[in-house]
Coordinates of N, CA and C in Angstrom, one line a residue:
G1 N -61.9 -23.0 10.4 CA -60.4 -23.4 10.0 C -60.8 -24.5 9.3
T2 N -61.5 -24.8 8.0 CA -61.6 -25.8 7.0 C -61.6 -24.8 6.1
T3 N -62.4 -25.8 4.4 CA -62.1 -25.2 3.1 C -63.1 -25.8 2.8
A4 N -63.9 -25.5 1.7 CA -64.6 -26.3 0.3 C -63.8 -26.2 -0.5
T5 N -63.7 -27.3 -1.7 CA -63.3 -27.3 -3.1 C -65.5 -27.5 -4.2
F6 N -65.0 -26.2 -4.6 CA -66.8 -26.2 -5.8 C -65.4 -26.7 -7.5
R7 N -66.6 -27.3 -8.6 CA -66.5 -27.4 -9.3 C -66.6 -26.5 -10.4
V8 N -66.6 -26.0 -11.2 CA -67.4 -25.7 -12.3 C -67.2 -25.5 -13.6
A9 N -68.3 -26.7 -14.1 CA -68.7 -26.3 -16.0 C -68.1 -25.7 -16.1
F10 N -68.0 -26.0 -17.6 CA -67.9 -25.1 -18.9 C -68.3 -26.3 -20.5
R11 N -69.7 -26.2 -20.6 CA -70.4 -26.9 -21.8 C -70.5 -25.5 -22.8
P12 N -70.2 -25.3 -22.8 CA -70.3 -24.2 -24.1 C -70.8 -24.8 -25.9
P13 N -72.1 -24.1 -26.0 CA -72.7 -24.8 -27.4 C -73.0 -24.3 -27.9
R14 N -71.6 -23.6 -28.8 CA -71.2 -23.1 -29.7 C -69.5 -23.1 -29.2
D15 N -69.3 -23.2 -31.0 CA -67.9 -23.6 -31.7 C -67.2 -21.9 -31.7
A16 N -66.5 -21.2 -31.8 CA -65.4 -19.8 -31.6 C -66.3 -19.3 -31.3
V17 N -66.5 -19.5 -30.2 CA -67.2 -17.4 -29.4 C -66.3 -17.3 -27.8
H18 N -67.1 -16.7 -27.3 CA -66.2 -16.1 -26.1 C -67.7 -16.2 -25.3
Y19 N -66.5 -16.8 -23.7 CA -68.2 -16.6 -22.9 C -67.1 -15.7 -21.7
C20 N -68.0 -15.2 -21.3 CA -68.4 -14.2 -19.8 C -69.6 -14.5 -18.5
Q21 N -69.1 -14.8 -17.7 CA -70.4 -15.1 -16.7 C -70.0 -14.7 -15.6
T22 N -70.5 -13.8 -14.1 CA -70.2 -14.0 -13.5 C -70.9 -14.6 -12.4
L23 N -70.3 -15.4 -11.0 CA -70.8 -16.3 -10.9 C -70.6 -15.6 -9.4
A24 N -72.0 -15.5 -8.4 CA -72.2 -15.3 -6.7 C -72.2 -16.5 -5.9
L25 N -71.1 -16.1 -5.0 CA -71.3 -18.0 -4.2 C -72.2 -17.2 -2.4
C26 N -72.6 -17.5 -1.9 CA -74.0 -16.6 -0.8 C -73.2 -17.9 0.3
A27 N -72.8 -17.5 1.4 CA -72.2 -18.5 1.8 C -72.9 -17.6 3.3
H28 N -73.5 -18.4 4.8 CA -74.0 -18.0 5.4 C -74.0 -18.7 6.4
I29 N -74.1 -18.7 8.3 CA -73.5 -18.9 9.0 C -74.7 -20.7 9.2
K30 N -74.4 -21.2 9.5 CA -75.3 -22.8 9.6 C -76.2 -22.8 9.9
S31 N -76.2 -21.5 12.1 CA -77.6 -21.7 12.2 C -78.6 -21.1 11.6
M32 N -78.1 -20.6 10.5 CA -78.8 -18.9 9.3 C -80.1 -20.4 8.9
R33 N -79.7 -21.5 8.6 CA -80.7 -22.7 7.0 C -81.6 -22.9 8.0
N34 N -82.1 -22.0 8.7 CA -83.6 -22.1 9.2 C -84.1 -20.9 10.1
F35 N -85.3 -20.1 10.2 CA -85.2 -19.3 10.6 C -86.0 -19.5 12.2
R36 N -86.9 -20.5 12.4 CA -87.3 -20.6 13.4 C -86.4 -22.0 14.5
L37 N -84.7 -21.3 14.6 CA -83.6 -21.6 15.2 C -83.1 -20.3 16.1
L38 N -83.4 -19.8 15.5 CA -83.0 -17.8 15.8 C -83.8 -17.0 16.2
T39 N -84.3 -15.7 16.8 CA -85.0 -14.4 16.7 C -84.4 -13.6 15.4
D40 N -85.3 -12.5 14.8 CA -84.4 -11.9 14.3 C -84.4 -10.8 14.8
A41 N -83.5 -11.0 16.4 CA -81.9 -9.5 16.6 C -80.8 -11.0 16.5
Q42 N -80.8 -12.0 16.1 CA -79.1 -12.8 15.9 C -79.4 -13.2 14.8
V43 N -80.4 -12.7 14.1 CA -80.0 -13.4 12.1 C -78.8 -11.9 11.8
V44 N -77.9 -12.9 11.2 CA -76.6 -12.8 10.6 C -77.0 -12.3 8.2
P45 N -77.0 -11.5 7.8 CA -76.9 -11.3 6.4 C -75.5 -12.4 5.9
P46 N -76.5 -13.0 5.4 CA -75.1 -14.2 4.2 C -74.3 -12.9 3.5
W47 N -73.3 -14.4 3.1 CA -71.8 -12.5 2.4 C -71.9 -13.6 1.5
S48 N -71.4 -12.7 -0.1 CA -71.8 -13.1 -1.1 C -70.0 -11.7 -2.0
I49 N -70.0 -13.6 -2.7 CA -68.6 -13.1 -2.4 C -69.0 -13.5 -5.2
P50 N -68.7 -13.0 -4.9 CA -68.7 -12.6 -7.2 C -67.9 -13.3 -7.4
V51 N -67.6 -14.3 -8.4 CA -66.7 -14.7 -8.9 C -66.7 -15.0 -11.0
L52 N -65.5 -14.3 -11.1 CA -65.5 -13.8 -12.6 C -65.3 -15.4 -13.2
A53 N -66.2 -15.8 -14.6 CA -66.5 -16.5 -15.0 C -65.5 -16.7 -16.5
T54 N -64.7 -17.1 -17.4 CA -64.3 -16.7 -18.8 C -64.2 -18.0 -19.2
G55 N -64.5 -18.0 -20.3 CA -63.7 -19.6 -21.8 C -64.3 -18.5 -22.9
N56 N -63.6 -19.6 -23.4 CA -63.6 -20.0 -25.4 C -64.2 -20.6 -26.0
T57 N -64.0 -21.2 -27.3 CA -64.7 -22.7 -28.3 C -63.6 -22.1 -29.3
F58 N -62.3 -21.7 -28.9 CA -61.8 -21.4 -30.4 C -60.6 -23.2 -30.2
L59 N -61.3 -23.9 -29.6 CA -60.2 -25.1 -29.8 C -58.8 -24.6 -29.6
H60 N -58.0 -24.6 -28.1 CA -55.9 -23.4 -28.0 C -56.4 -22.5 -29.3
T61 N -56.3 -22.7 -29.7 CA -56.5 -21.2 -30.6 C -56.3 -20.3 -30.6
N62 N -55.9 -19.2 -31.3 CA -55.9 -17.8 -31.0 C -57.5 -17.4 -32.1
P63 N -58.2 -16.7 -31.8 CA -59.4 -15.9 -32.3 C -57.9 -15.6 -34.0
E64 N -58.9 -16.2 -35.1 CA -57.7 -15.6 -36.7 C -58.6 -13.8 -36.5
F65 N -59.9 -13.2 -36.5 CA -60.1 -11.9 -36.2 C -58.9 -10.8 -35.6
S66 N -58.9 -10.0 -35.9 CA -58.3 -9.0 -35.1 C -58.9 -7.8 -34.2
P67 N -59.0 -8.4 -32.6 CA -59.5 -7.1 -32.5 C -58.9 -5.6 -32.9
K68 N -61.0 -4.6 -33.0 CA -60.2 -3.8 -33.0 C -61.3 -2.7 -31.6
V69 N -59.9 -2.6 -30.7 CA -60.5 -1.6 -29.4 C -59.5 -1.0 -29.5
E70 N -59.9 0.1 -28.4 CA -59.7 1.2 -28.4 C -59.2 1.8 -26.9
L71 N -58.8 2.3 -25.7 CA -58.5 2.4 -24.9 C -58.7 4.3 -24.8
S72 N -60.0 4.4 -23.9 CA -59.6 6.0 -23.7 C -58.2 6.6 -23.7
T73 N -57.3 6.0 -22.4 CA -55.7 6.3 -22.4 C -55.1 5.2 -22.0
R74 N -53.3 5.4 -22.6 CA -52.4 4.7 -22.2 C -52.0 5.2 -20.5
A75 N -52.8 6.2 -20.1 CA -51.6 6.8 -19.3 C -52.3 7.2 -17.8
I76 N -52.6 6.4 -16.3 CA -53.4 6.9 -15.4 C -52.8 7.6 -14.4
S77 N -53.0 8.9 -13.8 CA -53.2 9.5 -12.4 C -53.6 9.5 -12.2
F78 N -53.3 9.2 -10.8 CA -54.2 9.3 -9.2 C -54.2 10.0 -8.4
P79 N -55.6 11.0 -8.2 CA -55.0 12.3 -7.2 C -54.6 12.2 -6.0
S80 N -53.1 12.5 -5.7 CA -52.3 12.7 -4.0 C -53.5 11.9 -3.0
C81 N -52.9 10.8 -3.1 CA -54.3 10.8 -1.2 C -53.1 10.2 -0.2
R82 N -53.2 10.2 1.0 CA -52.5 10.0 2.0 C -52.4 8.4 2.6
P83 N -50.8 8.0 2.9 CA -51.1 6.8 2.7 C -52.2 5.7 3.6
G84 N -52.4 4.2 2.7 CA -53.6 3.9 4.8 C -54.6 4.4 3.3
E85 N -55.3 5.5 2.1 CA -56.4 5.7 1.5 C -56.4 5.2 0.0
E86 N -57.3 5.4 -0.3 CA -57.4 4.8 -1.1 C -58.2 6.6 -2.1
V87 N -57.8 6.2 -3.7 CA -58.3 6.7 -4.6 C -58.4 5.6 -5.8
C88 N -59.7 6.4 -7.1 CA -59.2 5.2 -7.5 C -59.7 6.0 -9.2
Q89 N -59.5 5.6 -10.3 CA -59.9 6.2 -11.3 C -60.4 4.9 -12.8
T90 N -61.0 5.4 -13.7 CA -61.5 4.2 -14.5 C -60.9 4.4 -16.6
L91 N -61.2 3.4 -16.5 CA -60.1 3.2 -18.5 C -61.3 2.1 -19.4
V92 N -61.9 3.3 -19.9 CA -62.6 3.2 -21.1 C -62.4 2.2 -22.6
L93 N -62.8 0.7 -22.5 CA -62.8 -0.2 -23.3 C -63.3 -0.7 -24.5
S94 N -63.9 -0.2 -25.5 CA -64.5 0.3 -26.9 C -64.0 -0.8 -28.1
N95 N -65.3 -2.0 -28.0 CA -65.0 -2.5 -29.3 C -65.8 -2.3 -30.6
Y96 N -65.4 -0.9 -31.5 CA -65.4 -1.3 -32.8 C -66.0 -2.4 -33.8
G97 N -65.8 -3.2 -33.8 CA -65.4 -4.3 -34.5 C -66.4 -4.6 -34.4
D98 N -67.0 -5.4 -35.5 CA -68.6 -6.8 -35.4 C -68.2 -7.6 -34.8
T99 N -67.2 -8.4 -33.7 CA -66.7 -9.0 -33.1 C -66.4 -9.0 -31.6
P100 N -66.8 -10.4 -31.2 CA -66.6 -10.1 -29.3 C -65.8 -10.0 -28.7
A101 N -64.5 -10.1 -28.4 CA -63.5 -9.4 -28.4 C -63.1 -9.7 -26.6
S102 N -62.1 -10.3 -25.9 CA -62.0 -11.0 -25.1 C -60.3 -10.3 -24.0
F103 N -60.6 -9.7 -23.2 CA -59.6 -9.0 -22.2 C -59.5 -9.5 -21.6
S104 N -58.1 -9.6 -21.1 CA -57.0 -9.8 -19.8 C -55.8 -9.1 -18.7
F105 N -55.5 -8.2 -18.2 CA -54.5 -8.2 -17.4 C -54.1 -9.0 -17.2
H106 N -52.8 -9.0 -17.5 CA -51.9 -10.9 -16.8 C -51.2 -11.0 -15.7
N107 N -50.9 -9.2 -15.6 CA -50.5 -9.2 -14.3 C -51.0 -8.3 -13.1
A108 N -52.7 -8.3 -13.6 CA -53.2 -8.2 -12.4 C -52.5 -8.1 -10.7
K109 N -52.5 -9.4 -10.5 CA -52.1 -10.0 -9.3 C -50.7 -9.4 -8.6
S110 N -49.7 -9.7 -9.6 CA -48.6 -8.3 -9.1 C -48.8 -6.9 -9.1
L111 N -49.9 -5.9 -9.4 CA -49.6 -4.7 -9.2 C -50.6 -4.7 -7.2
G112 N -50.6 -5.4 -6.8 CA -50.6 -5.1 -5.4 C -49.6 -4.9 -5.1
P113 N -49.9 -4.8 -3.2 CA -51.2 -3.7 -2.7 C -51.2 -2.7 -2.6
V114 N -50.4 -2.3 -4.0 CA -50.7 -0.9 -4.5 C -52.0 -0.3 -5.1
F115 N -51.7 -1.6 -6.6 CA -52.6 -0.4 -7.4 C -54.0 -1.6 -7.6
A116 N -55.0 -2.1 -8.7 CA -55.6 -3.4 -8.0 C -56.2 -2.8 -9.1
V117 N -56.9 -3.8 -10.1 CA -57.6 -3.7 -11.3 C -58.9 -4.4 -10.9
K118 N -60.0 -4.4 -11.3 CA -61.2 -5.0 -11.6 C -62.9 -4.5 -13.2
P119 N -62.7 -4.8 -13.7 CA -62.4 -6.8 -13.5 C -61.0 -6.8 -13.9
M120 N -60.3 -7.5 -13.8 CA -58.9 -8.4 -14.4 C -59.1 -8.6 -15.6
H121 N -60.7 -9.9 -16.0 CA -60.8 -10.2 -17.3 C -62.0 -9.9 -17.9
G122 N -62.2 -10.3 -19.0 CA -63.9 -9.9 -19.8 C -63.8 -10.2 -21.1
V123 N -64.9 -9.3 -21.4 CA -65.3 -10.3 -22.6 C -66.6 -9.1 -23.5
L124 N -65.8 -8.4 -24.0 CA -67.1 -6.8 -24.9 C -66.9 -7.8 -25.9
A125 N -68.6 -7.2 -26.2 CA -69.3 -7.6 -27.2 C -69.0 -6.9 -28.1
A126 N -69.1 -7.1 -29.4 CA -69.2 -6.2 -30.9 C -70.1 -5.0 -30.5
K127 N -69.5 -3.4 -30.7 CA -70.0 -2.0 -30.8 C -69.9 -2.2 -29.1
S128 N -69.0 -2.4 -28.7 CA -69.5 -1.9 -27.2 C -69.0 -1.7 -26.1
Q129 N -68.5 -1.1 -25.2 CA -68.0 -1.0 -23.8 C -67.3 -1.1 -23.0
A130 N -66.8 -1.3 -22.4 CA -66.7 -1.9 -21.1 C -65.4 -1.0 -19.9
I131 N -65.8 -0.7 -19.0 CA -65.1 0.1 -18.0 C -63.9 -0.6 -17.4
V132 N -63.1 -0.1 -17.0 CA -62.4 -0.8 -15.8 C -61.5 0.1 -15.1
A133 N -62.3 -0.4 -14.1 CA -61.1 0.5 -12.5 C -60.3 0.5 -12.4
F134 N -59.2 1.0 -11.7 CA -58.2 0.9 -10.8 C -57.7 1.5 -9.5
R135 N -57.8 0.7 -8.9 CA -57.5 1.0 -7.2 C -56.5 1.7 -6.9
F136 N -55.3 2.9 -6.0 CA -54.9 3.5 -6.0 C -54.5 3.7 -3.9
R137 N -53.8 2.3 -3.9 CA -54.2 2.2 -2.3 C -52.7 2.3 -1.7
P138 N -51.8 4.0 -1.1 CA -49.9 4.2 -1.5 C -50.1 3.3 0.9
D139 N -48.3 2.9 0.6 CA -48.7 2.3 1.7 C -47.7 3.7 2.5
D140 N -46.7 4.5 1.7 CA -45.7 5.7 2.2 C -46.1 6.8 0.9
A141 N -45.3 8.0 2.1 CA -45.4 9.1 1.5 C -43.9 9.2 0.5
Q142 N -44.6 8.9 -1.3 CA -44.0 8.6 -1.7 C -44.4 8.0 -3.4
P143 N -43.7 8.8 -4.3 CA -44.5 8.5 -6.0 C -44.6 7.1 -6.1
Y144 N -45.0 6.4 -6.9 CA -45.3 5.3 -7.0 C -45.3 5.0 -8.9
A145 N -45.0 3.6 -9.1 CA -45.3 3.4 -10.9 C -45.3 2.1 -10.7
A146 N -46.3 1.8 -12.1 CA -46.8 0.3 -12.0 C -46.8 0.3 -13.4
K147 N -47.1 -1.1 -14.6 CA -47.4 -0.8 -15.6 C -48.5 -2.3 -15.9
A148 N -49.5 -2.4 -16.3 CA -50.7 -2.7 -16.6 C -50.3 -3.5 -17.8
V149 N -50.0 -5.2 -18.0 CA -50.0 -5.3 -19.2 C -51.5 -5.9 -20.3
L150 N -51.8 -5.5 -20.9 CA -53.6 -5.7 -21.1 C -53.1 -6.7 -22.8
V151 N -53.6 -7.3 -22.4 CA -54.1 -8.5 -23.5 C -55.1 -9.0 -24.3
F152 N -55.4 -8.9 -24.9 CA -56.6 -9.0 -26.0 C -56.9 -10.5 -27.1
N153 N -57.6 -11.0 -27.2 CA -57.8 -12.4 -27.5 C -56.8 -13.3 -27.1
G154 N -56.2 -13.1 -26.2 CA -55.3 -14.4 -25.9 C -53.6 -14.5 -26.2
A155 N -53.5 -12.6 -26.9 CA -53.1 -13.2 -27.9 C -51.3 -11.6 -27.0
A156 N -50.9 -13.3 -26.1 CA -50.0 -12.6 -25.3 C -48.7 -11.5 -26.1
A157 N -48.2 -12.1 -27.5 CA -47.4 -11.3 -27.8 C -47.4 -10.3 -27.9
Y158 N -48.8 -9.9 -28.5 CA -49.2 -8.6 -29.1 C -50.2 -7.8 -27.4
P159 N -49.6 -7.6 -26.9 CA -49.8 -6.4 -25.4 C -50.2 -5.3 -25.3
T160 N -51.1 -4.7 -24.6 CA -50.7 -3.0 -24.2 C -51.0 -2.9 -23.4
D161 N -49.8 -1.7 -23.2 CA -49.4 -1.6 -21.9 C -50.2 -0.4 -21.6
V162 N -50.4 -0.4 -20.2 CA -51.5 0.7 -19.5 C -50.1 1.4 -18.3
E163 N -49.3 2.7 -18.7 CA -48.5 3.1 -17.5 C -49.6 3.3 -16.1
L164 N -49.0 3.8 -14.8 CA -50.2 3.9 -13.6 C -49.3 4.5 -13.5
R165 N -49.6 6.0 -12.0 CA -49.2 6.4 -11.6 C -50.0 7.4 -10.6
G166 N -49.2 7.3 -9.0 CA -49.8 8.4 -8.5 C -48.6 8.4 -6.9
S167 N -49.1 8.7 -6.4 CA -47.5 10.0 -5.2 C -48.7 9.5 -3.8
G168 N -48.1 9.2 -2.3 CA -48.9 9.4 -1.4 C -48.1 10.4 -0.8
N169 N -49.3 11.5 -0.5 CA -48.4 12.3 0.3 C -49.0 13.0 2.0
M170 N -48.7 12.8 2.5 CA -48.5 13.3 4.3 C -49.2 15.1 4.1
P171 N -50.4 15.7 5.2 CA -50.7 16.5 5.6 C -49.8 17.4 5.7
Q172 N -49.6 18.6 5.4 CA -48.7 19.4 6.2 C -49.3 21.0 6.0
L173 N -49.2 21.8 7.0 CA -49.4 23.1 7.2 C -48.8 23.9 7.5
M174 N -47.6 25.0 7.0 CA -47.3 26.1 7.9 C -47.8 27.5 7.1
F175 N -47.1 28.2 8.4 CA -47.2 29.5 8.1 C -46.3 30.7 8.2
D176 N -47.3 32.0 7.8 CA -46.6 33.6 8.3 C -46.9 33.9 8.7
M177 N -45.8 34.5 9.3 CA -46.1 36.3 10.4 C -46.5 37.2 9.5
G178 N -46.0 37.3 8.0 CA -46.7 38.4 7.3 C -47.7 38.6 6.7
A179 N -48.0 40.2 6.2 CA -49.1 40.1 5.7 C -49.0 40.6 3.9
G180 N -49.7 39.9 3.3 CA -49.7 40.2 1.9 C -47.3 39.2 1.7
M181 N -47.6 38.5 1.3 CA -45.7 38.0 1.2 C -46.4 37.3 0.2
G182 N -45.1 36.9 -0.8 CA -45.6 36.6 -2.0 C -45.2 34.7 -1.6
P183 N -45.3 34.1 -3.0 CA -45.2 32.6 -2.4 C -43.1 32.7 -2.0
A184 N -42.7 32.4 -2.6 CA -41.7 32.2 -2.1 C -41.1 32.9 -0.9
T185 N -41.6 33.7 0.1 CA -41.5 33.8 1.2 C -42.2 33.4 2.2
R186 N -43.3 32.0 1.4 CA -44.2 31.2 2.4 C -42.4 30.5 3.2
T187 N -42.6 30.9 4.7 CA -42.2 29.8 5.8 C -43.0 29.0 6.4
G188 N -42.6 28.5 7.1 CA -42.4 27.8 8.3 C -43.0 28.9 10.3
G189 N -42.0 29.6 10.0 CA -42.3 31.0 10.9 C -42.3 30.6 11.7
S190 N -42.7 31.5 13.1 CA -42.0 31.3 14.4 C -43.9 31.0 15.0
S191 N -43.5 30.1 16.0 CA -45.0 29.9 17.0 C -46.0 30.4 17.7
T192 N -45.2 31.8 17.4 CA -45.9 32.6 18.6 C -45.8 33.9 18.3
L193 N -47.6 34.3 17.8 CA -47.9 35.7 17.4 C -48.1 36.0 18.1
F194 N -47.0 37.6 18.1 CA -46.9 39.7 19.2 C -48.5 40.2 18.9
F195 N -48.9 40.4 20.2 CA -49.7 41.9 19.5 C -48.8 42.9 19.7
R196 N -49.6 44.1 18.9 CA -48.4 45.1 19.5 C -49.2 46.0 21.0
P197 N -48.5 46.6 22.0 CA -49.3 46.8 23.5 C -50.3 47.8 22.9
T198 N -51.2 46.8 23.4 CA -52.6 47.4 23.3 C -53.2 48.7 24.6
C199 N -54.4 48.9 24.2 CA -54.5 49.8 25.5 C -56.0 49.0 25.8
V200 N -55.7 49.6 26.7 CA -57.8 48.5 27.4 C -59.0 49.8 27.2
G201 N -59.9 48.6 26.6 CA -61.0 49.2 25.2 C -60.6 49.4 24.6
A202 N -59.4 49.1 23.7 CA -59.0 49.1 22.1 C -59.0 47.3 22.0
S203 N -58.3 47.5 20.7 CA -57.8 45.8 19.8 C -57.0 46.5 19.0
S204 N -56.6 45.3 18.2 CA -55.2 45.3 17.4 C -55.4 43.9 17.1
Q205 N -54.5 44.0 16.0 CA -54.8 43.0 15.1 C -53.8 42.6 14.3
R206 N -53.6 41.0 14.2 CA -52.8 40.8 13.1 C -53.4 39.3 12.3
V207 N -52.2 39.4 11.1 CA -53.1 38.4 10.3 C -52.0 38.0 9.8
L208 N -52.4 36.3 9.6 CA -52.2 35.1 9.8 C -51.9 34.3 8.5
T209 N -51.1 33.8 7.7 CA -50.8 33.3 6.2 C -51.5 31.6 7.0
L210 N -52.0 30.8 6.4 CA -51.8 29.4 6.7 C -51.6 29.0 4.9
Y211 N -50.9 27.7 4.7 CA -50.4 27.7 3.5 C -50.0 26.1 3.6
N212 N -50.7 25.3 2.2 CA -50.2 23.6 2.2 C -49.9 23.6 1.5
P213 N -48.3 22.4 1.8 CA -46.9 23.0 0.8 C -47.5 21.4 0.4
S214 N -48.5 20.5 0.7 CA -48.3 19.5 0.4 C -49.7 19.3 -0.8
R215 N -49.5 17.8 -1.2 CA -50.6 17.8 -2.2 C -52.6 17.2 -2.0
V216 N -51.9 16.6 -0.7 CA -53.7 16.9 -0.9 C -54.2 17.8 1.0
P217 N -55.6 17.4 0.3 CA -56.1 18.7 1.3 C -56.3 18.2 3.0
V218 N -56.2 19.9 3.1 CA -55.7 19.4 4.9 C -56.7 20.3 5.6
A219 N -57.1 19.7 6.6 CA -58.5 20.7 7.1 C -57.7 21.6 8.1
W220 N -58.5 22.0 9.2 CA -57.4 23.6 10.1 C -58.7 23.2 10.5
K221 N -58.0 24.2 12.0 CA -59.3 24.2 13.8 C -58.9 24.5 14.4
W222 N -59.3 25.5 15.2 CA -58.3 26.9 16.2 C -58.9 26.2 17.4
Q223 N -58.4 26.4 17.8 CA -59.2 26.0 19.6 C -58.0 26.6 21.2
L224 N -58.4 27.4 21.2 CA -58.6 29.1 22.1 C -58.4 28.6 23.9
P225 N -57.9 28.6 24.4 CA -58.1 28.0 25.6 C -58.9 29.5 26.7
A226 N -59.5 28.8 27.8 CA -60.8 29.4 28.0 C -60.6 30.6 28.7
K227 N -59.8 30.3 29.4 CA -58.6 32.2 29.9 C -59.0 33.1 29.0
L228 N -59.0 33.2 27.1 CA -58.6 33.1 26.5 C -60.2 34.3 26.1
E229 N -60.8 33.6 26.1 CA -62.5 34.1 25.4 C -62.3 35.3 26.1
G230 N -62.6 36.4 25.2 CA -63.4 37.3 25.4 C -61.8 38.9 25.2
V231 N -61.0 37.6 25.1 CA -59.5 38.4 24.7 C -58.7 38.6 23.7
V232 N -58.9 37.0 23.5 CA -58.4 36.6 22.3 C -59.6 36.5 21.1
A233 N -59.5 36.9 19.6 CA -60.4 36.3 19.1 C -59.6 35.8 17.2
V234 N -60.2 34.4 16.5 CA -59.2 34.6 15.2 C -60.9 34.2 14.4
A235 N -60.7 34.9 13.2 CA -61.5 34.6 12.3 C -60.6 34.2 11.0
P236 N -61.8 33.1 10.3 CA -62.0 32.3 10.3 C -61.7 31.3 11.1
V237 N -62.3 30.2 12.1 CA -61.8 29.6 12.3 C -61.5 28.2 12.5
S238 N -62.2 27.7 11.3 CA -61.8 26.8 10.8 C -62.2 26.7 9.2
G239 N -61.4 25.5 8.7 CA -61.2 25.7 7.7 C -60.2 24.5 6.0
V240 N -60.5 24.1 5.1 CA -59.8 23.4 4.7 C -59.0 24.1 3.1
L241 N -57.9 23.4 3.6 CA -56.9 24.7 2.1 C -56.6 23.1 1.7
R242 N -57.0 23.6 0.5 CA -56.5 22.3 -0.9 C -54.5 22.6 -1.6
G243 N -54.6 21.6 -1.8 CA -53.0 21.6 -2.1 C -51.9 22.1 -2.7
N244 N -51.7 23.0 -2.1 CA -50.8 24.4 -2.7 C -51.5 26.1 -2.6
E245 N -52.7 25.5 -1.0 CA -53.2 26.6 -1.4 C -52.9 27.6 0.0
S246 N -53.4 28.3 -0.4 CA -53.3 29.6 1.3 C -54.3 29.7 1.9
A247 N -53.9 30.2 2.9 CA -56.2 31.2 3.3 C -54.8 32.3 4.0
Q248 N -56.1 33.4 4.6 CA -55.9 34.3 5.4 C -56.7 34.3 6.9
V249 N -55.8 34.1 8.4 CA -56.6 34.5 9.4 C -55.9 35.8 10.2
T250 N -57.4 36.2 10.5 CA -57.8 37.7 10.8 C -57.2 37.1 12.5
W251 N -56.4 37.1 13.7 CA -56.5 36.9 14.9 C -56.9 38.8 14.9
S252 N -57.4 39.2 16.2 CA -57.1 40.3 17.4 C -57.7 40.0 18.8
F253 N -56.9 41.3 19.3 CA -56.3 41.4 20.6 C -57.5 42.4 21.2
A254 N -57.8 42.0 22.0 CA -59.1 43.2 22.6 C -59.1 43.2 24.4
P255 N -58.0 44.2 25.4 CA -57.6 43.4 26.7 C -59.5 43.9 27.1
S256 N -59.5 44.0 28.5 CA -60.2 44.5 29.1 C -59.9 44.3 30.3

């Protein structure tokens, strides 16, 4: 339950330069300080926590040069997912200038917990690119939208907005007793499947249409009771339906 404080010193050797470095903090249980204190089965790997440190030597003023940085997109749309799951998208920052440029997402912390960005800040070398990752994790089945504010070279008066959009969806599965019916007639239908009267030794079939009205994939599988084995069969037994996708399954009834 205790805490520790570390001081990071910044001693740049040159003026008018951007600096960026990832620091790695490694921690381990005190008993792990010597291999003679425990057996191999008791060894626990250490924890590693990366910390991104940035700084510049522009004497408390913004750089005089204007950054020539372009974004691969100004709007990011995430694939639909279920509440509690995560999906990611990337943004490419391209520096076409002859001088380095720093970038920072000023409202990165306020985007959470639904949206997150990594890294939150950094430095683009001249004629280079950087990939920024965005994460979307919905809490409920509803649409979400946010705006990430990107600032170059600390010039907060000239921000660049990146629109973030995502939607949380719950998986759904509907079925229709009719065969070859159009999209407008897909309904939940009845929960009972009837076969026409069939003689012993003969068989009859019914086609059932499964439909996924949601925007997330749904995996389905039929489980038949043991007493119907050899009498009722279904093909295919399992499958996966993507968003707004349908599939037909064939049921067979062969009394014996």
